[in-house]
Every structure is written in C-alpha cells, then in structure tokens.
C-alpha cells in the first residue's frame, strides 16, 4: 500500500528536486471508510443523545438516582427568579447561570425549559422516543464500524505501524508538544506522538468505553453482563461516564478540526477522502529523514 | 495531474459548503422525516428489531436481572406517569378497597380465568429487590412482591398460536378525539414466562400504593419502566397487536417509543 508519486507538475513551479513535496498514499480505504462512518454516526448520536439527556437532565453517582437522598453531581434546570425564569447548570454543587443556552432557551419571548437547546438536539422538538430510535440505529452503525476497523487495521498493519506507541514516540513527546504549541506542523507518512495518543485514546479507550457504558444502561444486557455495572460503579454512574465520554469526544472533535485547519485543510481532507497526502520535502543533507515531531 | 487537482479542490470546497448547509438547515428538515409511519423513521426503527433479536440471543429465556439487598432500598419507589387514576370505575373499585376488583385472563387460552385479589394473593409468590430503570434515564431500587405471570399462563393454558401477552389497564393516560385512551402494553411470551416477571401487589413490604399501580402492576425486570403497566385488570393472549390502539403494541409505542424496551 506504500506508494509515492512525485508532484512537481502539481506545484506548477518546477521546483528543484530537494523541495519536492511527494504525494504518498497515507490512509487505507478501511481507514477512510470507517472515519466517515464514525463522523456521521457520532454526529447523529451526539445530537440524539442530548435529546435523550433532556428527558432527565441530571447525572448521578451510584446504582440509582437519589430522590430521597442526594447523589446528583450534575444538573441542568430552570428556576423562577425576581428577574424572570433563568436557566442554570449545576456541577458538584456549583451553580452557573446558563440562561439562553442550558436550562432555559428558545426564541426571545418564547423560551422553554429544556436541558440542551433546540438547535443542539435531534429532533429539535422534545421527543424522547424518536431520539432513542435515532440513537440506537447509529449505535449499531458505530459499533459495527468499530469492529470492522479493528479487524481491518489488525490485518493491514495500521494499528501496529501507525498507532502503536514506540519508545521513540516517548522521547519525541516534549518536542512534539513544543511544535504543536508553535503551530509548527510536519507532514509525514507517520503520525506524530500526540496524534498517536489522540487517535489511540479515541479508538481504544473512548469509543469502547462509550459502547460498554451504553450496554451497561440496558436492563436486558444487565442480565447477560451483571458484573458490568458493578465494575463501573452502578447503572447511574455508567450513565454519568457515558455523558463524560461524550464531552471528551466533543473535545477531541474540536481539537481535531482545529488541527486540520492549522495543518492545511485541503491536504488533510484529501488524505482522508482519497488516501493521498502531500508530505514535506525530504531532508537531503541528513542521512535520517527529519521525523515529524 | 493539475486538472485533477483543481477539480478535486472544487469538489472539496463544494462538498464542505454543502455539508455545512445541511448542518445548518438540515435539522429542521430532518424533523419532518421522523414522524411515525414515515419511510425514514420506519427504516431507522429496524434497529429495534435487531436489538431485540441480539439481546434475546445473548440473554436467552431465563437470565436474571440483577437483584439487590435491603440496604439498597434507600427511598420510596418513585411513581411516574399516571399516579392517581381519575376514572370512575377505578375510583369505585378503590373506594371499596378493590374487593370487587377481578383479574381476567382471556384471549387465546383454553381456560379463561377471573381471579379475585385474594385468590391471586393465595397463589405462590415471588419477592425480588430490583432496579426500576425509567426510559427517561433515572433508576430506583425497590422490593416487589407478586404472583409469577407464568403460573397464571399455565393455569389458563395458553393456546399454541398465542404470541404476545397484552395488558389492559384501568387508567386513562390520554384523551383523543375518539375518546379516552387507557394504558395498555404487550410483551412476548419469553418475557411473560421469565422467572422475574411478576404481577406485583406488594411494594417494599406493604400493599402496592395507588401511585405505583394498585391493586396490581406488572414487573418485567429485563425491560424499561414503560413496559410494566400499572392498574392492571385484564391479561389477553393475542397473536398480534396490529389492530389495537395505534397498532404498535402499547400506549407509549403508539407515541413513538420502541416496542422492545430492553435497552
């Protein structure tokens, strides 16, 4: 699958050989296909998930929700105040006014009490049943894609070659962080250390944890895997973890997009659509090619 | 090569503009495709059938839902939905402390039953401390006592063509132009015969309160709360439910919830 094509004509400048930026085949068809299936399914799962959360915009720790006692750690709500209804968000007992976005939102003069605002949910109107239909449809897509990716990436060497961290990666980490902070990007066939950590973390930690905590919330699956909730700290803790992983995935998405914009969106998009990626010119005055940091 | 480059760039620009357009305006357009009966909705709902078959395969017929200890009962069972039926027939039964209430078992059975509350409570019972998971996301642990549904099914002798158990309830959950809508629901015979599926008349060591479904409610511990009707008065064995209510097998199902509530 390793291919290299020179791209002098593409640059159109007749640049000397030393500054050639070769097009290399970087992303296999499996990586590209699963990437976009995840993008689609995570989009729908997030927005339908926020709708599902709106049915009970509270998170608890433990086996059950505290009604006769307090184990709520997160809450979005609305309250009447002297200045009218206000939306609030409470995290570990600390309350923030989030009127207009969380708790109390909608067109001016026509606001409603809802956890996440209309623009952030599918469907936009309150409908738990429909949100669940969408969520579970894409849960099947997401999980199937994860399994397909794992098998394909084991077979084609993607995991071993591109994602498995090596000792070198650890040594390069400080320089990698400095380079990222300076927005200095290297374009190579290989992922840099922070990329390996981010992609590996999403694929081997966050997405599996999302599936596991999702299954832990199913009363039917509790009869098959009763230990799951015990390990996770109870059904309501599993729900809280599910929500927290969502926040981490949204965080990953934001950084992912920022990195693509900073590193050259056309080149990055090309590689995840066609597989072909334009790399930095090889360093000829050095025996070992300059590694991405 | 250069030509390819330009067209690809144009394609990418167009694609990203198109995608952001869909993102911005698509949500509202998507809404209209999601009403019950629409093609897209029906397609997405296929996932529920897949989930049902997959979980049945994994959980089998008899795998038990987790049971808890007395120490886990930390609060009263939170009531939900209808908590005080306004129906005249229900209020009359309640006024008489359900002395006139009877449970009917009918439909596709060899020997239809009509049981008083006393007869039901004299049958063998099962007590279990289980967690009630509401579709909304909350959970509550409580102790339930009742008659295993399988005992009633055995006594009534279910005909081979029966496929579902339909629960008929006394409470009006909704009103429509064509009249009151009483709560109803269906489960398959695997769940109906599950060892933890009981008709509960006791909660936390006391008679079942009105708000939790007195005199009798269903417990189906491997499913969500909306699959466990309250204010039960009739059990009907059926071979399908297409002709009843909205045809989707239950009050909440007719309102867009999945029939299989094991997830």
XYZ file of C-alpha atoms in Angstrom:
556
model
C 0.000 0.000 0.000
C 3.049 2.258 0.348
C 3.165 4.378 -2.765
C 4.905 7.568 -3.653
C 4.171 9.874 -6.554
C 6.219 12.949 -7.336
C 4.195 16.062 -7.656
C 6.337 18.588 -9.426
C 3.700 19.235 -12.046
C 1.086 19.753 -9.388
C 3.056 22.510 -7.721
C 3.357 24.071 -11.161
C 6.553 25.875 -10.262
C 9.194 23.484 -11.491
C 10.705 23.460 -8.067
C 14.062 21.786 -7.581
C 14.097 18.177 -6.528
C 15.089 18.985 -2.957
C 11.859 20.903 -2.323
C 9.569 18.370 -3.923
C 6.625 17.536 -1.774
C 5.785 13.945 -2.634
C 2.226 12.687 -2.637
C 2.140 9.500 -0.655
C -0.628 7.005 -0.024
C -1.291 7.555 3.663
C -4.793 6.352 4.556
C -6.086 2.954 3.504
C -9.617 2.595 2.191
C -10.602 0.993 5.509
C -9.346 3.961 7.483
C -11.166 6.389 5.178
C -14.426 4.455 5.094
C -14.595 3.930 8.861
C -13.564 7.537 9.518
C -16.566 8.890 7.644
C -18.964 6.326 9.063
C -17.859 7.402 12.527
C -18.200 11.069 11.621
C -21.802 10.511 10.502
C -22.835 8.201 13.322
C -21.175 10.299 16.059
C -22.922 13.398 14.721
C -26.351 11.790 14.982
C -25.565 10.021 18.252
C -24.435 13.251 19.889
C -27.493 15.265 18.906
C -29.993 12.482 19.641
C -28.109 11.732 22.871
C -28.511 15.329 24.055
C -32.236 14.952 23.358
C -32.327 11.741 25.405
C -30.453 13.517 28.205
C -33.071 16.284 28.154
C -35.634 13.758 29.429
C -33.690 13.666 32.693
C -31.083 16.446 32.666
C -29.330 15.174 35.777
C -26.366 12.899 36.404
C -25.944 10.744 39.490
C -23.283 8.561 41.093
C -24.267 5.048 42.166
C -26.778 2.314 41.439
C -29.850 4.546 41.426
C -30.957 8.153 41.203
C -31.294 9.862 44.552
C -34.793 11.152 45.168
C -34.847 10.533 48.910
C -31.163 11.422 49.219
C -28.679 13.424 47.184
C -26.242 11.813 44.760
C -26.714 14.309 41.936
C -23.430 15.667 40.588
C -24.685 17.498 37.522
C -27.952 19.171 36.724
C -29.406 21.462 34.104
C -32.613 23.198 35.103
C -34.765 26.293 35.121
C -35.869 28.336 38.112
C -38.124 31.310 38.681
C -36.293 34.385 39.931
C -37.252 38.003 40.526
C -35.920 38.785 37.023
C -37.967 36.027 35.378
C -37.150 32.414 34.585
C -33.436 31.670 34.441
C -31.611 28.605 33.185
C -28.920 27.125 35.366
C -26.280 24.429 35.273
C -25.049 22.913 38.499
C -21.806 20.934 38.706
C -20.797 19.387 42.044
C -22.966 21.910 43.847
C -21.626 24.934 41.987
C -24.394 26.736 40.153
C -23.910 28.772 36.968
C -26.429 30.940 35.148
C -26.751 29.481 31.640
C -29.928 31.251 30.523
C -30.371 31.187 26.759
C -28.341 28.040 26.256
C -28.777 25.456 29.014
C -31.978 25.079 31.011
C -33.986 27.904 29.511
C -33.711 28.636 25.790
C -35.591 29.356 22.594
C -36.707 32.332 20.519
C -36.945 35.580 22.525
C -40.241 35.785 24.368
C -40.933 32.142 23.555
C -38.327 30.350 25.661
C -38.955 26.927 27.111
C -37.466 24.900 29.914
C -35.184 22.321 28.309
C -31.743 20.976 29.128
C -29.868 21.379 25.855
C -31.272 23.951 23.406
C -33.376 23.082 20.373
C -30.544 23.703 17.894
C -28.365 21.107 19.621
C -30.821 18.210 19.556
C -32.389 15.802 17.077
C -35.317 16.080 16.771
C -35.281 19.803 17.522
C -38.629 19.488 19.364
C -38.816 17.400 22.530
C -39.314 13.756 21.560
C -37.557 11.111 23.628
C -38.946 8.147 21.675
C -37.695 9.422 18.326
C -34.304 10.384 19.742
C -33.905 6.834 21.025
C -34.787 5.381 17.606
C -32.042 7.507 16.009
C -29.537 6.886 18.803
C -29.820 3.102 18.688
C -29.798 2.937 14.883
C -26.489 4.774 14.796
C -25.228 2.821 17.805
C -25.341 -0.263 15.593
C -23.502 1.600 12.804
C -20.889 2.945 15.224
C -20.234 -0.393 16.900
C -20.121 -2.347 13.644
C -17.720 0.229 12.221
C -15.506 -0.082 15.286
C -15.304 -3.862 14.870
C -14.665 -3.608 11.109
C -11.950 -1.006 11.712
C -10.285 -3.108 14.378
C -10.162 -6.253 12.241
C -9.062 -4.390 9.092
C -6.431 -2.390 10.964
C -5.021 -5.504 12.583
C -4.815 -7.243 9.212
C -3.420 -4.328 7.182
C -0.964 -3.304 9.881
C -2.479 0.145 10.555
C -2.563 -0.430 14.306
C 0.969 -1.851 14.525
C 2.545 0.557 12.041
C 0.724 3.828 12.728
C -0.869 3.735 16.157
C 1.155 1.512 18.462
C 3.371 3.810 20.534
C 7.111 3.167 20.471
C 9.970 4.243 22.693
C 10.865 6.863 20.074
C 7.430 8.399 20.468
C 8.004 8.918 24.147
C 11.361 10.577 23.507
C 9.805 12.821 20.885
C 6.870 13.842 23.047
C 8.358 17.057 24.567
C 9.477 18.349 21.156
C 6.121 17.331 19.714
C 4.278 19.382 22.317
C 6.526 22.400 21.652
C 5.972 22.122 17.899
C 2.204 21.895 18.324
C 2.229 24.886 20.646
C 4.109 26.863 17.975
C 1.658 25.574 15.342
C 4.661 24.139 13.513
C 3.402 21.094 11.681
C 5.347 18.390 9.921
C 3.735 16.474 7.108
C 4.967 12.910 7.063
C 3.649 9.442 6.387
C 3.733 8.712 10.113
C 1.538 10.091 12.848
C 3.322 12.173 15.457
C 3.222 11.256 19.146
C 0.294 13.492 20.049
C -1.663 12.149 17.084
C -0.976 8.579 18.157
C -2.130 9.411 21.667
C -5.264 11.198 20.485
C -6.334 8.646 17.872
C -5.349 5.695 20.053
C -7.181 7.208 23.002
C -10.362 7.690 20.993
C -10.265 4.293 19.270
C -9.074 2.109 22.126
C -10.428 3.937 25.165
C -13.235 6.401 24.484
C -15.267 4.590 21.824
C -15.107 1.162 23.545
C -15.985 2.853 26.849
C -18.938 4.532 25.149
C -20.200 1.172 23.874
C -19.640 -0.526 27.239
C -21.387 2.178 29.285
C -24.192 2.185 26.713
C -24.669 -1.554 27.135
C -24.473 -1.158 30.923
C -27.587 1.036 30.774
C -29.628 -1.695 29.066
C -31.712 -3.667 31.594
C -31.612 -6.668 29.279
C -27.814 -6.570 28.972
C -27.603 -6.322 32.773
C -28.907 -9.892 32.880
C -26.138 -11.003 30.490
C -23.270 -8.939 31.948
C -24.244 -8.300 35.587
C -20.635 -7.522 36.548
C -20.504 -4.574 34.149
C -22.414 -2.183 36.369
C -20.531 -3.378 39.419
C -17.207 -2.597 37.741
C -18.470 0.778 36.528
C -19.923 1.726 39.913
C -23.629 1.261 39.253
C -26.066 1.959 36.474
C -26.293 5.684 37.156
C -22.510 6.003 37.313
C -22.382 4.227 33.945
C -24.764 6.878 32.598
C -22.564 9.615 34.038
C -19.465 8.074 32.422
C -21.362 7.798 29.124
C -22.067 11.536 29.295
C -18.489 12.393 30.318
C -17.040 10.381 27.426
C -19.361 12.363 25.151
C -17.770 15.584 26.437
C -14.291 14.161 25.809
C -15.252 13.122 22.275
C -16.636 16.598 21.589
C -13.341 17.988 22.918
C -11.425 15.660 20.608
C -13.595 16.765 17.671
C -12.909 20.459 18.322
C -9.147 19.941 18.541
C -9.220 17.577 15.541
C -10.886 20.265 13.407
C -8.530 22.998 14.666
C -5.502 20.823 13.883
C -6.801 20.112 10.370
C -7.352 23.815 9.747
C -3.885 24.645 11.078
C -2.072 21.831 9.255
C -3.671 22.536 5.861
C -7.297 21.513 5.443
C -7.105 20.682 1.722
C -4.206 18.272 2.151
C -5.699 16.726 5.296
C -9.124 16.316 3.698
C -7.593 14.868 0.546
C -5.815 12.189 2.523
C -8.934 11.125 4.407
C -11.028 11.154 1.206
C -8.609 9.791 -1.409
C -5.821 8.444 0.784
C -3.161 10.644 -0.848
C -1.226 13.047 1.325
C 1.342 15.648 0.380
C 4.358 15.366 2.636
C 7.161 17.756 3.466
C 10.213 17.669 1.200
C 12.688 15.061 2.399
C 15.783 16.457 4.101
C 18.635 15.502 1.775
C 21.531 16.782 3.822
C 20.724 14.365 6.617
C 21.005 10.617 6.438
C 17.986 10.065 8.592
C 14.957 11.875 7.250
C 13.623 14.515 9.531
C 10.933 12.961 11.597
C 7.745 14.638 12.385
C 7.647 15.750 15.936
C -2.494 15.814 -12.613
C -3.058 19.543 -12.376
C -6.566 19.222 -13.789
C -7.358 16.517 -11.283
C -6.051 18.732 -8.507
C -8.305 21.658 -9.402
C -11.436 19.599 -9.828
C -10.782 17.858 -6.574
C -10.305 21.172 -4.838
C -13.558 22.411 -6.305
C -15.207 19.212 -5.200
C -13.905 19.603 -1.660
C -14.992 23.219 -1.453
C -18.410 22.345 -2.802
C -18.704 19.379 -0.519
C -17.813 21.341 2.596
C -20.181 24.173 1.667
C -22.892 21.611 1.032
C -22.198 19.797 4.261
C -22.332 22.972 6.336
C -25.575 23.911 4.605
C -27.058 20.582 5.569
C -25.787 21.017 9.125
C -27.389 24.429 9.471
C -30.717 23.875 7.782
C -30.898 20.122 7.866
C -32.047 19.620 11.426
C -35.447 21.155 10.811
C -35.793 19.333 7.502
C -34.841 16.134 9.288
C -37.586 16.675 11.875
C -40.324 16.295 9.261
C -38.939 12.925 8.134
C -39.214 11.466 11.620
C -42.952 11.244 12.168
C -44.374 7.799 12.893
C -45.034 5.912 9.680
C -42.606 7.899 7.508
C -40.179 5.898 5.389
C -37.009 7.132 7.073
C -38.464 6.623 10.547
C -39.579 3.093 9.710
C -36.133 2.318 8.327
C -34.368 3.579 11.451
C -36.795 1.589 13.622
C -35.428 -1.633 12.145
C -32.564 -1.265 14.604
C -35.002 -2.084 17.416
C -35.766 -5.475 15.839
C -32.040 -6.102 15.542
C -31.504 -5.145 19.192
C -34.386 -7.389 20.251
C -33.002 -10.425 18.426
C -29.416 -9.785 19.527
C -30.326 -9.337 23.194
C -32.665 -12.352 23.160
C -29.822 -14.406 21.716
C -27.419 -13.215 24.417
C -29.792 -13.149 27.380
C -31.703 -16.304 26.495
C -35.028 -17.027 28.132
C -34.135 -17.071 31.788
C -31.037 -14.939 32.520
C -31.982 -12.946 35.613
C -31.887 -9.189 36.042
C -29.585 -8.180 38.925
C -31.189 -8.337 42.360
C -30.136 -6.127 45.247
C -30.130 -6.162 49.048
C -32.378 -4.492 51.621
C -29.575 -1.951 52.172
C -30.009 -0.772 48.581
C -33.609 0.306 49.272
C -32.825 3.897 50.195
C -36.004 5.692 49.166
C -39.647 5.120 48.197
C -40.277 3.842 44.664
C -40.597 6.954 42.525
C -44.004 6.927 40.784
C -44.275 8.083 37.197
C -46.949 8.622 34.548
C -50.481 8.386 35.924
C -50.294 8.405 39.730
C -53.957 8.896 40.613
C -56.414 7.494 38.038
C -59.411 9.762 37.549
C -61.613 7.057 36.027
C -64.984 6.450 37.696
C -64.674 2.676 37.503
C -61.239 2.799 39.094
C -62.354 5.188 41.826
C -65.317 2.937 42.602
C -63.016 -0.075 42.963
C -60.593 1.905 45.117
C -63.435 3.154 47.360
C -64.228 -0.483 48.081
C -60.566 -1.312 48.677
C -60.600 -3.398 45.475
C -62.948 -6.004 46.981
C -64.863 -6.067 43.663
C -61.759 -5.973 41.501
C -61.018 -9.061 39.439
C -58.174 -10.022 37.128
C -59.307 -11.521 33.882
C -57.091 -13.792 31.764
C -58.619 -14.215 28.329
C -57.946 -14.358 24.629
C -56.015 -17.292 23.177
C -56.297 -19.544 26.252
C -58.055 -22.862 26.831
C -59.439 -21.894 30.257
C -60.154 -18.186 30.724
C -59.647 -17.020 34.314
C -61.294 -14.475 36.545
C -59.423 -14.087 39.810
C -60.168 -12.023 42.894
C -57.362 -10.225 44.657
C -57.499 -12.805 47.418
C -57.228 -15.712 45.004
C -54.241 -14.075 43.356
C -52.510 -13.453 46.677
C -53.095 -17.049 47.750
C -51.048 -18.289 44.821
C -47.297 -18.860 45.215
C -45.484 -15.538 45.222
C -42.048 -14.188 44.458
C -40.309 -11.298 46.200
C -37.411 -9.562 44.489
C -35.353 -6.425 45.093
C -34.769 -4.986 41.660
C -33.857 -1.757 39.959
C -36.520 0.090 38.008
C -34.981 1.891 35.025
C -37.133 4.611 33.549
C -36.783 5.370 29.842
C -36.087 8.960 30.906
C -32.802 7.866 32.442
C -33.408 7.573 36.190
C -33.285 4.408 38.299
C -34.818 3.363 41.621
C -34.358 0.182 43.656
C -37.353 -1.374 45.436
C -38.710 -4.673 46.721
C -41.588 -6.139 44.739
C -43.879 -8.991 45.742
C -46.293 -10.685 43.406
C -47.531 -13.727 41.533
C -45.315 -15.054 38.750
C -47.152 -14.453 35.492
C -46.111 -17.904 34.263
C -48.332 -19.507 36.937
C -51.385 -17.731 35.536
C -50.431 -18.626 31.985
C -50.096 -22.285 32.984
C -53.425 -22.215 34.770
C -55.192 -20.653 31.784
C -53.354 -22.942 29.316
C -52.035 -20.762 26.527
C -53.024 -21.822 23.012
C -50.126 -22.534 20.645
C -50.982 -19.677 18.287
C -50.623 -17.039 21.060
C -47.526 -14.870 20.637
C -47.952 -11.913 22.987
C -49.432 -11.037 26.333
C -51.476 -7.847 26.231
C -52.045 -5.930 29.453
C -55.203 -3.841 29.779
C -55.247 -1.112 32.409
C -57.865 0.922 34.239
C -56.185 4.320 33.962
C -56.814 6.856 31.236
C -53.376 8.072 30.169
C -54.531 10.301 27.339
C -57.646 11.683 25.683
C -58.195 11.767 21.944
C -60.995 12.928 19.651
C -62.299 9.375 19.560
C -62.354 9.077 23.348
C -60.270 8.168 26.346
C -57.086 6.193 25.803
C -56.447 3.627 28.515
C -52.896 2.475 29.122
C -52.068 -0.850 27.522
C -48.944 -2.745 26.568
C -47.618 -6.005 25.202
C -44.665 -8.289 25.866
C -43.661 -11.525 24.176
C -44.148 -14.928 25.793
C -40.451 -15.256 26.605
C -40.595 -12.206 28.860
C -44.044 -13.218 30.099
C -42.672 -16.544 31.310
C -39.432 -15.101 32.693
C -38.947 -16.090 36.359
C -38.809 -12.441 37.489
C -41.921 -11.387 35.581
C -44.499 -11.000 38.323
C -47.863 -9.350 38.834
C -46.961 -7.248 41.846
C -49.375 -6.398 44.658
C -46.702 -5.583 47.230
C -44.039 -2.866 47.319
C -41.316 -2.614 49.961
C -43.228 -4.985 52.257
C -46.528 -3.085 52.055
C -49.580 -3.266 49.778
C -48.899 -1.616 46.428
C -49.841 2.090 46.732
C -52.197 3.752 44.241
C -49.426 5.920 42.814
C -47.410 2.801 41.973
C -50.316 0.970 40.331
C -52.677 -0.536 42.945
C -54.125 -3.075 43.039
C -51.839 -4.835 40.541
C -48.985 -3.927 38.248
C -46.590 -5.785 36.009
C -42.863 -6.171 36.656
C -40.743 -7.143 33.631
C -37.299 -6.714 35.110
C -35.303 -7.009 31.894
C -37.127 -4.081 30.319
C -37.697 -0.381 30.942
C -40.481 1.048 33.098
C -42.914 1.809 30.281
C -43.162 -1.938 29.614
C -44.593 -2.539 33.112
C -48.215 -1.344 33.159
C -49.970 -0.268 36.353
C -53.680 -0.546 37.349
C -53.943 -3.919 35.599
C -57.342 -5.633 35.227
C -57.113 -7.825 32.141
C -54.491 -10.034 30.533
C -55.230 -11.043 26.979
C -53.269 -13.620 24.994
C -53.024 -12.473 21.367
C -51.280 -13.494 18.163
C -50.625 -9.883 17.125
C -51.452 -6.301 18.025
C -51.804 -4.544 14.682
C -55.497 -3.822 15.225
C -55.251 -2.470 18.765
C -54.745 1.218 19.504
C -52.134 2.649 17.166
C -51.083 -0.866 16.197
C -47.605 -0.656 17.689
C -48.259 -2.725 20.805
C -48.668 -0.204 23.589
C -49.592 3.316 24.593
C -46.030 4.641 24.519
C -45.202 2.565 21.467
C -48.106 4.263 19.664
C -46.399 7.519 20.627
C -43.091 6.614 19.032
C -41.311 4.506 21.640
C -39.760 1.225 20.562
C -41.771 -1.905 21.253
C -38.760 -3.725 22.629
C -37.793 -1.867 25.789
C -34.815 -3.948 26.883
C -32.430 -1.101 26.123
